[in-house]
Tab-separated table of C-alpha atoms and ligand atoms in Angstrom:
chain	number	residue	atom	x	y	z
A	37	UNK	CA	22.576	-27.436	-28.203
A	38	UNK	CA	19.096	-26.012	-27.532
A	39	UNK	CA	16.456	-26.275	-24.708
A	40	UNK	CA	12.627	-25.516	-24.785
A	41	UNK	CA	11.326	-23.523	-21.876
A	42	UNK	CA	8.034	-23.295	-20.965
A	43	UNK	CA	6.078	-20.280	-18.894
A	44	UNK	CA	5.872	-20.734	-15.397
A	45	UNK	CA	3.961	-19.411	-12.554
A	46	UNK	CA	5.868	-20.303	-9.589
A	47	UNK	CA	9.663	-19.599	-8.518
A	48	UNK	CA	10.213	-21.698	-5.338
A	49	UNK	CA	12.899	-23.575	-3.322
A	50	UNK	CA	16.328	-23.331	-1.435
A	51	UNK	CA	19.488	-22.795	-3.349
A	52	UNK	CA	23.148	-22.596	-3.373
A	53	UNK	CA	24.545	-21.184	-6.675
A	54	UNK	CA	28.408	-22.408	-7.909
A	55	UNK	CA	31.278	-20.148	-6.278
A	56	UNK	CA	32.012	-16.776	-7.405
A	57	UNK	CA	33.486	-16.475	-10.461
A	58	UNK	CA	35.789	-13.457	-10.016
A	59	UNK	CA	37.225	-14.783	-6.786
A	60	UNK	CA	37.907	-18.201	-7.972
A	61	UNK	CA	40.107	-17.046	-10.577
A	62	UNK	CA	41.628	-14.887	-7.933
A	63	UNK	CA	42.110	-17.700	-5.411
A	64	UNK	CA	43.255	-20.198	-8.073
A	65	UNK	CA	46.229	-17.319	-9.090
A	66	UNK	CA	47.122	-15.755	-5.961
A	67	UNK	CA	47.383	-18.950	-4.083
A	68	UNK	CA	50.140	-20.035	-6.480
A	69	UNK	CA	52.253	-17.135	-5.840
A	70	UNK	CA	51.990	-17.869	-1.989
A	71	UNK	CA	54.820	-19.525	0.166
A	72	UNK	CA	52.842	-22.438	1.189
A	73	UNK	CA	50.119	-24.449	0.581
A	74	UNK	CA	46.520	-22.969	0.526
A	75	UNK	CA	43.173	-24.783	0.644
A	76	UNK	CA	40.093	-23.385	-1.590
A	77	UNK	CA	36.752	-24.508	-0.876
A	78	UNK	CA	33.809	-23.483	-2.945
A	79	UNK	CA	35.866	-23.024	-6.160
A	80	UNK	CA	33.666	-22.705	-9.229
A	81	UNK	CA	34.274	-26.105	-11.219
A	82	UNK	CA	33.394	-24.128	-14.932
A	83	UNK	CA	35.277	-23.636	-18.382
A	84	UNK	CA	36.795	-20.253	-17.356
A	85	UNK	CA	37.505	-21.196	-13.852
A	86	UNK	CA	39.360	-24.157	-15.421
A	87	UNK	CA	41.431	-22.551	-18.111
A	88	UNK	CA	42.978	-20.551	-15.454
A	89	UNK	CA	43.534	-23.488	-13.798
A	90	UNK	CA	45.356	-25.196	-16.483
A	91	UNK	CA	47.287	-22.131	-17.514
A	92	UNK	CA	48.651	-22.007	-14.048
A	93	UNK	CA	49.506	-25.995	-14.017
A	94	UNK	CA	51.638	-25.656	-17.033
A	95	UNK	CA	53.764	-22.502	-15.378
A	96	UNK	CA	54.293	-25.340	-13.190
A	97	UNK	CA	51.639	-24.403	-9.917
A	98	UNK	CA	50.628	-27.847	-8.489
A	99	UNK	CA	46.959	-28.476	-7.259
A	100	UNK	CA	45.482	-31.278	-5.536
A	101	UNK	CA	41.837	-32.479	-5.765
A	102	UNK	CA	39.111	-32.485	-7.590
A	103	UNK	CA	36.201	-30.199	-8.071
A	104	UNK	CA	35.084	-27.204	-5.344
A	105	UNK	CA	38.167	-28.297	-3.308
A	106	UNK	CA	41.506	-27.992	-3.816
A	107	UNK	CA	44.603	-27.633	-2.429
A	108	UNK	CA	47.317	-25.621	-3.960
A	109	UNK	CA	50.932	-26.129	-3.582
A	110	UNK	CA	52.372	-22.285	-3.504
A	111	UNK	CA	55.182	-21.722	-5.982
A	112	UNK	CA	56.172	-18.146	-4.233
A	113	UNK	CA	56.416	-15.072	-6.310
A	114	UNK	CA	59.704	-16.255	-8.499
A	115	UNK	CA	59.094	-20.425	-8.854
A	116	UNK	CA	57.101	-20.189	-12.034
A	117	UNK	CA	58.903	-21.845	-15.049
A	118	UNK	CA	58.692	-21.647	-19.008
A	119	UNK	CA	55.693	-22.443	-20.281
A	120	UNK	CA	56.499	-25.311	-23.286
A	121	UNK	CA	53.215	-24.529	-25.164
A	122	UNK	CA	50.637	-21.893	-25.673
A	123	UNK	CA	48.622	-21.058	-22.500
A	124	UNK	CA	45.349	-20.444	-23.548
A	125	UNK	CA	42.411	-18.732	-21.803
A	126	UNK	CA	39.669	-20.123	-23.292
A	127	UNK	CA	36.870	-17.546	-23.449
A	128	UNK	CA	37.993	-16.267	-20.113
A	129	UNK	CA	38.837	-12.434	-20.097
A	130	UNK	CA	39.955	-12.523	-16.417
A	131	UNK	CA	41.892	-15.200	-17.581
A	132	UNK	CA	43.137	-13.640	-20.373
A	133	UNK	CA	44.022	-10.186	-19.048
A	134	UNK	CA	44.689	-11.422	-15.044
A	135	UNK	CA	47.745	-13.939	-16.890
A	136	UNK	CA	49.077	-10.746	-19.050
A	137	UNK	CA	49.941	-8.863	-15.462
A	138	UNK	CA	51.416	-12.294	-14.333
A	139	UNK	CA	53.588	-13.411	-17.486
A	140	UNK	CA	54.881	-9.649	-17.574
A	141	UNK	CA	56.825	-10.075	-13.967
A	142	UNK	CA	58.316	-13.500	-15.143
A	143	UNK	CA	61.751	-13.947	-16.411
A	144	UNK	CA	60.991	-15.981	-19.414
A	145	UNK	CA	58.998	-16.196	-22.741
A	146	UNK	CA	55.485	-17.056	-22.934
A	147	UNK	CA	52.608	-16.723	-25.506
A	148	UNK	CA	48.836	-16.276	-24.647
A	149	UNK	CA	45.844	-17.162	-26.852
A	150	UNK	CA	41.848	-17.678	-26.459
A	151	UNK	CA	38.738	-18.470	-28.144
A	152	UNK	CA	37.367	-16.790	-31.161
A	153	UNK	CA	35.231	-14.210	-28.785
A	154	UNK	CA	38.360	-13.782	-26.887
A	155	UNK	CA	40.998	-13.045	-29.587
A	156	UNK	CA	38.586	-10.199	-30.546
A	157	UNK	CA	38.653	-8.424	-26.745
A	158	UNK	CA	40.493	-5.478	-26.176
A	159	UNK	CA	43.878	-6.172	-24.611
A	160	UNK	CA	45.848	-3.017	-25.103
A	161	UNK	CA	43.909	-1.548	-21.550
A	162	UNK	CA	46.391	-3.957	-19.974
A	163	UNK	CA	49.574	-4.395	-22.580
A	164	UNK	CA	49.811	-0.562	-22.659
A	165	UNK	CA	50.402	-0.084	-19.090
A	166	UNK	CA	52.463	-3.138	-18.273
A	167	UNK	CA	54.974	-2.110	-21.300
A	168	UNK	CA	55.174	1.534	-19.006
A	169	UNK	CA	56.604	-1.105	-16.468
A	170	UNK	CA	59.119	-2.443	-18.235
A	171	UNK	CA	57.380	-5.570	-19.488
A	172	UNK	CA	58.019	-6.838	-23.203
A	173	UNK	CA	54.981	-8.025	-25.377
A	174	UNK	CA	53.629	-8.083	-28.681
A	175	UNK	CA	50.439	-8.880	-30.513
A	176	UNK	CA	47.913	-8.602	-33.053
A	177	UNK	CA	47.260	-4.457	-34.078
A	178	UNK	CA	50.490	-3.414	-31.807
A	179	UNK	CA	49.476	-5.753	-28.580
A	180	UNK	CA	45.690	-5.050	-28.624
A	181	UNK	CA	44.501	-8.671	-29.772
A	182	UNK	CA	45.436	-12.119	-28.672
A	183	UNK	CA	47.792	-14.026	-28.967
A	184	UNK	CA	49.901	-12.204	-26.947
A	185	UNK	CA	53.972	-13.272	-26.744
A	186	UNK	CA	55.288	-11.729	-23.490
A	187	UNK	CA	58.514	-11.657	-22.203
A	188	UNK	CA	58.883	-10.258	-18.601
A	189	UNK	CA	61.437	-9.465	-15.821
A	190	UNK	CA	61.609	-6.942	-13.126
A	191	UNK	CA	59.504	-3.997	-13.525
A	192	UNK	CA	58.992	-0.796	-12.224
A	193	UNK	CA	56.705	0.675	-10.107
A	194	UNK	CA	53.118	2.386	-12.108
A	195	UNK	CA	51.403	5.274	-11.007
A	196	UNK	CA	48.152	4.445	-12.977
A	197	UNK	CA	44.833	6.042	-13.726
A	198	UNK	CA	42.162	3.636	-14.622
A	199	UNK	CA	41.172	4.917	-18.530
A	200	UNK	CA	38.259	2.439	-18.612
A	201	UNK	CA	36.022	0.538	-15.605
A	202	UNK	CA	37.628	-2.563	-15.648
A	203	UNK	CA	38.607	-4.394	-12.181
A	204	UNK	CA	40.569	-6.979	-14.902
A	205	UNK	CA	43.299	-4.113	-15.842
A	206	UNK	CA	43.332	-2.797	-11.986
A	207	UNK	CA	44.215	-6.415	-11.319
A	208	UNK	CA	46.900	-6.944	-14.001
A	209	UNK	CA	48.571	-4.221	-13.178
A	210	UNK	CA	48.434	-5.142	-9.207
A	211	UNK	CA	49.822	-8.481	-10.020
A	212	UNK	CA	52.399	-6.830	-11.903
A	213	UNK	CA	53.355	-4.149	-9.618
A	214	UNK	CA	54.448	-7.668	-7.011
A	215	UNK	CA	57.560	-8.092	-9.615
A	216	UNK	CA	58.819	-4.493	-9.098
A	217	UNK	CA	60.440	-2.683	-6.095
A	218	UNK	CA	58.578	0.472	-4.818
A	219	UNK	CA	55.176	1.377	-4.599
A	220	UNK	CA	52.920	1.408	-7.192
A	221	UNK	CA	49.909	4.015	-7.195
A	222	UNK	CA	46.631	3.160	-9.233
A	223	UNK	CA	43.656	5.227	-9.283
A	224	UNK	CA	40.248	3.722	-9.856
A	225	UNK	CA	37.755	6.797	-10.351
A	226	UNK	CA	35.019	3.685	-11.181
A	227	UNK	CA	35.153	1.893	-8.049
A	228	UNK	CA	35.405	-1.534	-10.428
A	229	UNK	CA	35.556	-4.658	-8.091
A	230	UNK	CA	37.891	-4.925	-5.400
A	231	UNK	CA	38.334	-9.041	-5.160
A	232	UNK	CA	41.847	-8.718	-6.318
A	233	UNK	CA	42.783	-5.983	-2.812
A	234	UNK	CA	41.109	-7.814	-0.907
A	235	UNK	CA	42.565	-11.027	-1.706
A	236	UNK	CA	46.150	-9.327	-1.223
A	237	UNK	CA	45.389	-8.286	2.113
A	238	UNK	CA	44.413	-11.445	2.673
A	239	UNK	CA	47.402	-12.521	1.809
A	240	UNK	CA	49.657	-10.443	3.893
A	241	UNK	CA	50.652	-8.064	1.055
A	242	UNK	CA	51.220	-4.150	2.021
A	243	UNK	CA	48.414	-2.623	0.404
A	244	UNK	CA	46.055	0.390	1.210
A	245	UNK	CA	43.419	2.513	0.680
A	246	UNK	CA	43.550	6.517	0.100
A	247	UNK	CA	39.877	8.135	0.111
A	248	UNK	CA	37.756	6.129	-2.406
A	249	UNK	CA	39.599	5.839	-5.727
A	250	UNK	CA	43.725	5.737	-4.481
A	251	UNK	CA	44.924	2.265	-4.041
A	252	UNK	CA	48.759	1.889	-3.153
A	253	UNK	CA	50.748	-1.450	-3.420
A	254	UNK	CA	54.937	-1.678	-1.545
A	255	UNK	CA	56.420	-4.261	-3.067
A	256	UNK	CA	58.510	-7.015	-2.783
A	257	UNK	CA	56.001	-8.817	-0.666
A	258	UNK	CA	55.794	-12.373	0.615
A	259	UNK	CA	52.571	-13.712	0.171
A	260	UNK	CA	51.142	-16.197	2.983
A	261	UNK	CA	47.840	-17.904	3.351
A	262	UNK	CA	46.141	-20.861	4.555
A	263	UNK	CA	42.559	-21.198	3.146
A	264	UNK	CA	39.883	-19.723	1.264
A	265	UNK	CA	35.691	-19.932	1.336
A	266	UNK	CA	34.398	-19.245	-1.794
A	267	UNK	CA	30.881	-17.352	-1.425
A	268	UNK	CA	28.305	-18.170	-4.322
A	269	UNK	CA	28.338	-15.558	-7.359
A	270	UNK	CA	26.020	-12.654	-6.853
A	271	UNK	CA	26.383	-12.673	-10.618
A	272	UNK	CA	25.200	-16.095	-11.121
A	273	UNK	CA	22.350	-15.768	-8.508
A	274	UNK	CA	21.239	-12.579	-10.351
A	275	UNK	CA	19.012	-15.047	-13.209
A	276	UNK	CA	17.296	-16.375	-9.897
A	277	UNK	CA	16.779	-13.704	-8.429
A	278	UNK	CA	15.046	-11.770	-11.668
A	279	UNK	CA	12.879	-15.026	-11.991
A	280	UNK	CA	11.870	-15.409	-8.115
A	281	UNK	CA	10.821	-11.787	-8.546
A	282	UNK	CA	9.066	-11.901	-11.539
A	283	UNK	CA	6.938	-14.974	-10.750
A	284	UNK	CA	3.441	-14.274	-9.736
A	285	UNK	CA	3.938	-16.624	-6.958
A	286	UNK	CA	6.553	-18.530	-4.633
A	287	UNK	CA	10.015	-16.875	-2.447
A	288	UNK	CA	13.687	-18.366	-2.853
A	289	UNK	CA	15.837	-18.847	-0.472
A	290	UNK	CA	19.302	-17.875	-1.916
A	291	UNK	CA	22.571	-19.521	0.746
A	292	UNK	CA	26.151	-17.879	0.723
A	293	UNK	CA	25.875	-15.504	-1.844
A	294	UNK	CA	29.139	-12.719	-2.129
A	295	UNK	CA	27.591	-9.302	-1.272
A	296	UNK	CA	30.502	-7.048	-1.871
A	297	UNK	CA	28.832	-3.584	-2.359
A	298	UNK	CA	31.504	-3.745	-5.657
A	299	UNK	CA	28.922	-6.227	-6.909
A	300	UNK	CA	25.657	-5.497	-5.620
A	301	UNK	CA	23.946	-3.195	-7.711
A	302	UNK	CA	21.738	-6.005	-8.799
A	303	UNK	CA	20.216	-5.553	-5.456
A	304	UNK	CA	19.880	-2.194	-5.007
A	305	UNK	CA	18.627	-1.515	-8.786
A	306	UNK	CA	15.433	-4.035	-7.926
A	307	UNK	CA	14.665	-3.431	-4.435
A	308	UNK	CA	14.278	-0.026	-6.499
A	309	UNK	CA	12.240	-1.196	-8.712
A	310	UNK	CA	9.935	-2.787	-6.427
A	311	UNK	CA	11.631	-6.126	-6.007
A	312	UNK	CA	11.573	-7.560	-2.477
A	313	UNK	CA	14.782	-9.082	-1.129
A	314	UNK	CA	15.837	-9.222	2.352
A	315	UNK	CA	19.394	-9.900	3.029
A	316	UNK	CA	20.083	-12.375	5.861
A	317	UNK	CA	23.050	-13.460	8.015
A	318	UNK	CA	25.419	-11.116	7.189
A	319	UNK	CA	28.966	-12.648	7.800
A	320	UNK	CA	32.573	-12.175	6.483
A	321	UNK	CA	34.747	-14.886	4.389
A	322	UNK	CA	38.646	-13.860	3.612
A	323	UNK	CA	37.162	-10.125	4.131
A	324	UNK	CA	34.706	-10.736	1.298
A	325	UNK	CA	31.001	-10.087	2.836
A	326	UNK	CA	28.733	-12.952	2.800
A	327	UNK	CA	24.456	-13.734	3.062
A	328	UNK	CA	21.938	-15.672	2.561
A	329	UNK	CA	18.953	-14.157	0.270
A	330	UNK	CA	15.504	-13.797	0.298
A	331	UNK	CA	13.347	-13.157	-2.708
A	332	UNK	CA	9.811	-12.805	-2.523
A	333	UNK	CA	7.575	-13.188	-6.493
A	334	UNK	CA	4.329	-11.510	-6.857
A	335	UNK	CA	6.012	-7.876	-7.098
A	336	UNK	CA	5.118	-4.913	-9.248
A	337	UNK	CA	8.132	-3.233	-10.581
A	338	UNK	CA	8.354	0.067	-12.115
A	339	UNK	CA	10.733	1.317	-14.617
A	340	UNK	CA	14.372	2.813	-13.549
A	341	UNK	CA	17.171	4.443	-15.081
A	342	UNK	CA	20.618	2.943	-14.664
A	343	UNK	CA	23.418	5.505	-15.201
A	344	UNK	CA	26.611	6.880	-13.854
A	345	UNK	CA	28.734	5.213	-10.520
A	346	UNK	CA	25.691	2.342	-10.743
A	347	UNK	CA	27.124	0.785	-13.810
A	348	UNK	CA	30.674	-0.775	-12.987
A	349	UNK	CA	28.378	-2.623	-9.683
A	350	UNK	CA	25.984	-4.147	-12.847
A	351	UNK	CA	28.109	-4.956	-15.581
A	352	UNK	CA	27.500	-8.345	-15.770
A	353	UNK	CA	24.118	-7.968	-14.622
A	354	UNK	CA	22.560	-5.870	-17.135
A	355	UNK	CA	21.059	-8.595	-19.560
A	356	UNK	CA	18.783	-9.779	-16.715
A	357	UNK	CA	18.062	-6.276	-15.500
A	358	UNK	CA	16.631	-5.591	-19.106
A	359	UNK	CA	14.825	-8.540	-18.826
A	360	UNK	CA	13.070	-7.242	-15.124
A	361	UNK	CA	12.616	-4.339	-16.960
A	362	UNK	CA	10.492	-5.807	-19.873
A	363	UNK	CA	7.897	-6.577	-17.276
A	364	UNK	CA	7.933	-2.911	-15.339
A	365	UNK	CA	5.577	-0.731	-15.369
A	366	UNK	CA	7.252	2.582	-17.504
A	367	UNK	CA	10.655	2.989	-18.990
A	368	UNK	CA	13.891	1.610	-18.193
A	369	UNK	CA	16.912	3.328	-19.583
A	370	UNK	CA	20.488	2.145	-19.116
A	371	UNK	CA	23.445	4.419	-20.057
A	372	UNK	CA	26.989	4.566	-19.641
A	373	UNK	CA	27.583	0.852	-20.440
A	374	UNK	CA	29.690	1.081	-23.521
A	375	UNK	CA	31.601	-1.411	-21.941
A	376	UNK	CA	29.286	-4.336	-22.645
A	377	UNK	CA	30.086	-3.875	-26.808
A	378	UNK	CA	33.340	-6.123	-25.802
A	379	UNK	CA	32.132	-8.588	-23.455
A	380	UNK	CA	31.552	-12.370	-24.526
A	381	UNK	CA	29.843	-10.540	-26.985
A	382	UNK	CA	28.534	-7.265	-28.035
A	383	UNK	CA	25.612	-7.946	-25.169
A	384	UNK	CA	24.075	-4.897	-26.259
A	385	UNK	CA	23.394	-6.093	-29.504
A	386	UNK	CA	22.685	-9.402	-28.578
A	387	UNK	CA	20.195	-8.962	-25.943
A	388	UNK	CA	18.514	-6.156	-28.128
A	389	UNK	CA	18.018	-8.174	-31.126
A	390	UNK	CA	17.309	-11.905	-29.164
A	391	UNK	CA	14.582	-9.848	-26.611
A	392	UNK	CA	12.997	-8.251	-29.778
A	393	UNK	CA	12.021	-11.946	-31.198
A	394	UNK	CA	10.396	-12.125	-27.943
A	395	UNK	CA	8.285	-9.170	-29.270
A	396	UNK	CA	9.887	-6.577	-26.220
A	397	UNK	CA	9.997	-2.930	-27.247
A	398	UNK	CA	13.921	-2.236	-26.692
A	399	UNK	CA	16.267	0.030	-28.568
A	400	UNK	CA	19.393	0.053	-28.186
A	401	UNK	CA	21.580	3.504	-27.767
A	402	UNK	CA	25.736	3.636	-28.543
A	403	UNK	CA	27.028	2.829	-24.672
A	404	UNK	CA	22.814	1.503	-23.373
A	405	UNK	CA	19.528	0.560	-23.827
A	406	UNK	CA	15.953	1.389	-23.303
A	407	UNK	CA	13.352	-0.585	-22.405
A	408	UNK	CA	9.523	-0.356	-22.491
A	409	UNK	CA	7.779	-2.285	-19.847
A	410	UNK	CA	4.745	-4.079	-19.392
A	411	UNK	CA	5.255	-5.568	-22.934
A	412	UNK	CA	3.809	-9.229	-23.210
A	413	UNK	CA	6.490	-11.649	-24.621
A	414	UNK	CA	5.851	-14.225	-27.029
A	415	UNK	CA	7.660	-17.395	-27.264
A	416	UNK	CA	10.621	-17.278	-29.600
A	417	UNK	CA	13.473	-19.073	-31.235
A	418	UNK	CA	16.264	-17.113	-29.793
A	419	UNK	CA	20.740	-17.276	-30.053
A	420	UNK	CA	23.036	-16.964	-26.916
A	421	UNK	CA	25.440	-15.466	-29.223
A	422	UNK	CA	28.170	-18.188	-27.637
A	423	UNK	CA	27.899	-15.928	-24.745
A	424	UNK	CA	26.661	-18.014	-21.367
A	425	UNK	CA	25.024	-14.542	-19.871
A	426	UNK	CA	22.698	-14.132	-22.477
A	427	UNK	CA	21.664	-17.537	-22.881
A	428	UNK	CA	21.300	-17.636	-19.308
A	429	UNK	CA	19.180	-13.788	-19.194
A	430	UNK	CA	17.275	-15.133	-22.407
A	431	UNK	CA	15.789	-18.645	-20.700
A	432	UNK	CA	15.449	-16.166	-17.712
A	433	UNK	CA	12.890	-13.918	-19.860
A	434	UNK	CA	11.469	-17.139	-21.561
A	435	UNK	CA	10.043	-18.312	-18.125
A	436	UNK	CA	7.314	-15.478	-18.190
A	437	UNK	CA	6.824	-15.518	-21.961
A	438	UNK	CA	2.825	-16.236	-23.030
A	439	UNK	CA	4.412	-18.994	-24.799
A	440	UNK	CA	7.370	-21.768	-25.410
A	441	UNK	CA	10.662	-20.610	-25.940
A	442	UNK	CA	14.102	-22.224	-27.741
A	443	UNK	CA	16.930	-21.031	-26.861
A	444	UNK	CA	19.837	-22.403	-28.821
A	445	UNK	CA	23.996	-21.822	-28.052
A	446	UNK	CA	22.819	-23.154	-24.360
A	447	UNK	CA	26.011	-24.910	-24.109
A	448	UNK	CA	27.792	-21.200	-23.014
A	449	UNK	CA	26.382	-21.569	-19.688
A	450	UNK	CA	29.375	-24.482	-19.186
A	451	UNK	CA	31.593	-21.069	-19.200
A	452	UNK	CA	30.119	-19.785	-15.488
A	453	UNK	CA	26.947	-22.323	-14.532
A	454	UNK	CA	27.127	-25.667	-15.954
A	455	UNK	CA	24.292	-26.828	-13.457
A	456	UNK	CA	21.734	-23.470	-14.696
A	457	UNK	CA	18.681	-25.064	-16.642
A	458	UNK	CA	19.224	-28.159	-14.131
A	459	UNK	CA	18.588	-25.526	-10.814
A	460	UNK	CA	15.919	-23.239	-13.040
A	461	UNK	CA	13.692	-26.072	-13.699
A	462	UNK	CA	14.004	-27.678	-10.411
A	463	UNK	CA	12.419	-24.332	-9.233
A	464	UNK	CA	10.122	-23.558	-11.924
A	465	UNK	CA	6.891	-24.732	-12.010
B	668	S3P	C1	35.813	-9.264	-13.868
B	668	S3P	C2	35.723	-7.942	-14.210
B	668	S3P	C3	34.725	-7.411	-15.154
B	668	S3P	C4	33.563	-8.376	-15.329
B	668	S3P	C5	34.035	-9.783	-15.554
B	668	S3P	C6	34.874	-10.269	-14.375
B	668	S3P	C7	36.866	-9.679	-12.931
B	668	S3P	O1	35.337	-7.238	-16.410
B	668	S3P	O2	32.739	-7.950	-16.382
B	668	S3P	O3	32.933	-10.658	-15.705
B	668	S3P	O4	36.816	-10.819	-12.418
B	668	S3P	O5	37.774	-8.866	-12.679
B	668	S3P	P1	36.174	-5.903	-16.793
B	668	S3P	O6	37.384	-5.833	-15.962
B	668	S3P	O7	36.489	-6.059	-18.261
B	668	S3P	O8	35.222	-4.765	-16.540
């Protein structure tokens, strides 16, 4: 499927972008393992929302509802059962790699699959480290690919450093570390996203904080909760916040957008570069911070460099930021981002080559990118690459292009924003 976009000169309205992605999965999962039944409101209704979902209904988790609310019937830690088919995770890596830690604390057999992006992700960051605690599983190239067969049980305790920034291993290996008896140690030099602590302590589990990197887990735990508000995705609000900022003219008002300083980078990297965002009503939902946004267009931005501690808060931002960047004055570089060669897809690559049909000056570097600004775009036929945050960064830059844009693949965004080119041109004009 394929959409035209047109350049616009205006980015203008009020809007409330679907529920965060990372804590919906989280929400979905951790309310299953409670004692009792747990009410989510704001869920994200997307494809990788929802293949956790049905992974988790055919373990035998029970939800009720439709949509952004649900209820969900908690199974406690041990009232999973055999799955009688392949779970499969769709083209969701939190999915994907969240399940692994879950499957390897449960007494029975199970096999995990995905999408053709997905099969290709690395897996062995989480298999490696859950074998060390006892678990059994086997895949493709000694457990690194999907499908995965797992066979779990009780495990032991991990004392874990991190190896690569990724808040999905840190949360396998939490999730795993509530089959075993002890305390579990894992240290996160990267500061990746903390959703999955938070959502513990939340949840009544016994875990804590040493200095900035040290988090420790005493298990067994009963887990207990009632409810949970789901704050809009600072990731998915990222695309509207590039475009408000970009546009010569108009401000957006963003509601309920997640502002856990794990996640926004986004923020600080713009109001950097020039961007103007004010950040309003500051409030607190299941100890996730909360606001409302304010983005003001008609901004000169000058070119940045994104390195170091910066780049775990802007992973999934970094598409969009090179798109800001094609229209700042100077040069952007991004390093340190190695990480984004096994995403969706190799977004490096992608974004380099779909930008550069566009006619932007970027080059891309083993683990970044740079960026020449104040490039004039021409429209473009460009890919997503089946990968929903480029098609959604490409439309993005295709808004202040001299000319009309295709962008084909659009059918990704279902993944994270099914309602994206619906909200972009209701704003647009
Ligand atoms: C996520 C963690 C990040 C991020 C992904 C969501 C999560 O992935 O890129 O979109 O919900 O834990 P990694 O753990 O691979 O860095």
């Amino acid at each position: 499927m394929e959409i035209t976009i047109k350049p616009v000169e205006r980015v203008e309205g009020q809007i409330r972008v679907p529920g965060d992605k990372s804590i919906s999965h989280r929400a979905l999962l951790f309310s299953s393992l409670t004692e009792n039944t747990v009410e989510i409101e704001g869920l994200l209704e997307a494809g990788d929302t929802l293949s956790t979902l049905n992974c988790l209904k055919q373990l035998g988790a029970e939800f009720e509802g439709d949509g952004e609310k649900l209820t969900v019937k908690g199974k406690g830690l041990r009232g999973f059962k055999e799955p009688d088919n392949v779970l499969d995770a769709g083209n969701s890596g939190t999915t994907a790699r969240l399940l692994t830690g879950l499957l390897a604390g449960q007494p029975f057999h199970s096999t995990l699959t995905g999408d053709g992006s997905l099969r290709k992700r690395p897996m062995q960051r989480v298999t490696e480290p859950l074998k060390q605690m006892g678990a059994s599983i086997s895949g493709r190239h000694n457990g690194e690919l999907l499908p995965l067969s797992i066979r779990g049980y009780d495990l032991l305790p991990i004392n874990y450093t991190l190896p690569v920034a990724s808040a999905q291993v840190k949360s396998a290996l939490l999730i795993a570390a509530l089959y075993s008896r002890g305390t579990s140690e894992i240290i996160d030099r990267y500061n990746t996203r903390d959703h999955t602590e938070r959502v513990l302590r939340y949840l009544g589990a016994d875990i804590k904080k040493l200095g900035k990197h040290h988090i420790i887990l005493k298990s067994p735990v009963k887990l207990k909760g009632e409810r949970f508000r789901i704050p809009g995705d600072i990731s998915a609000a990222a695309f509207f916040i590039v475009a408000a900022t970009l546009a010569p003219r108009g401000e957006l008002y963003i509601e309920d957008v997640g502002i856990n300083p794990s996640r926004t980078g986004i923020l600080e990297v713009l109001q950097s570069m020039g961007a103007e965002i004010s950040i309003l009503n500051k409030r607190e939902y299941n100890y996730e911070p909360v606001a409302d946004l304010l983005v003001k267009g008609g901004r000169n931005l000058k070119g940045t460099e994104i390195t170091g501690e910066m780049i775990p808060r802007v992973i999934d931002e970094i598409p969009v930021l090179a798109v800001a960047a094609l229209f700042a004055e100077g040069e952007t570089v991004i390093k340190g981002a190695a990480e984004l060669r096994v995403k969706e897809s190799d977004r490096l690559k992608s974004i380099t080559l779909e930008l550069q049909k566009m006619g932007a000056l970027v080059e891309e570097l083993p683990d970044g990118l740079i960026i020449q600004g104040s490039t004039k775009l021409s429209g473009a036929r460009c890919e997503s690459h089946g990968d929903h945050r480029i098609a959604m960064a490409l439309a993005t830059a295709a808004l202040f292009a001299e000319s009309e844009s295709v962008i084909n693949g659009i059918e990704a965004v279902q993944i994270s924003f099914p309602g994206f080119f619906d909200m972009m041109s209701g704003l647009a004009s």
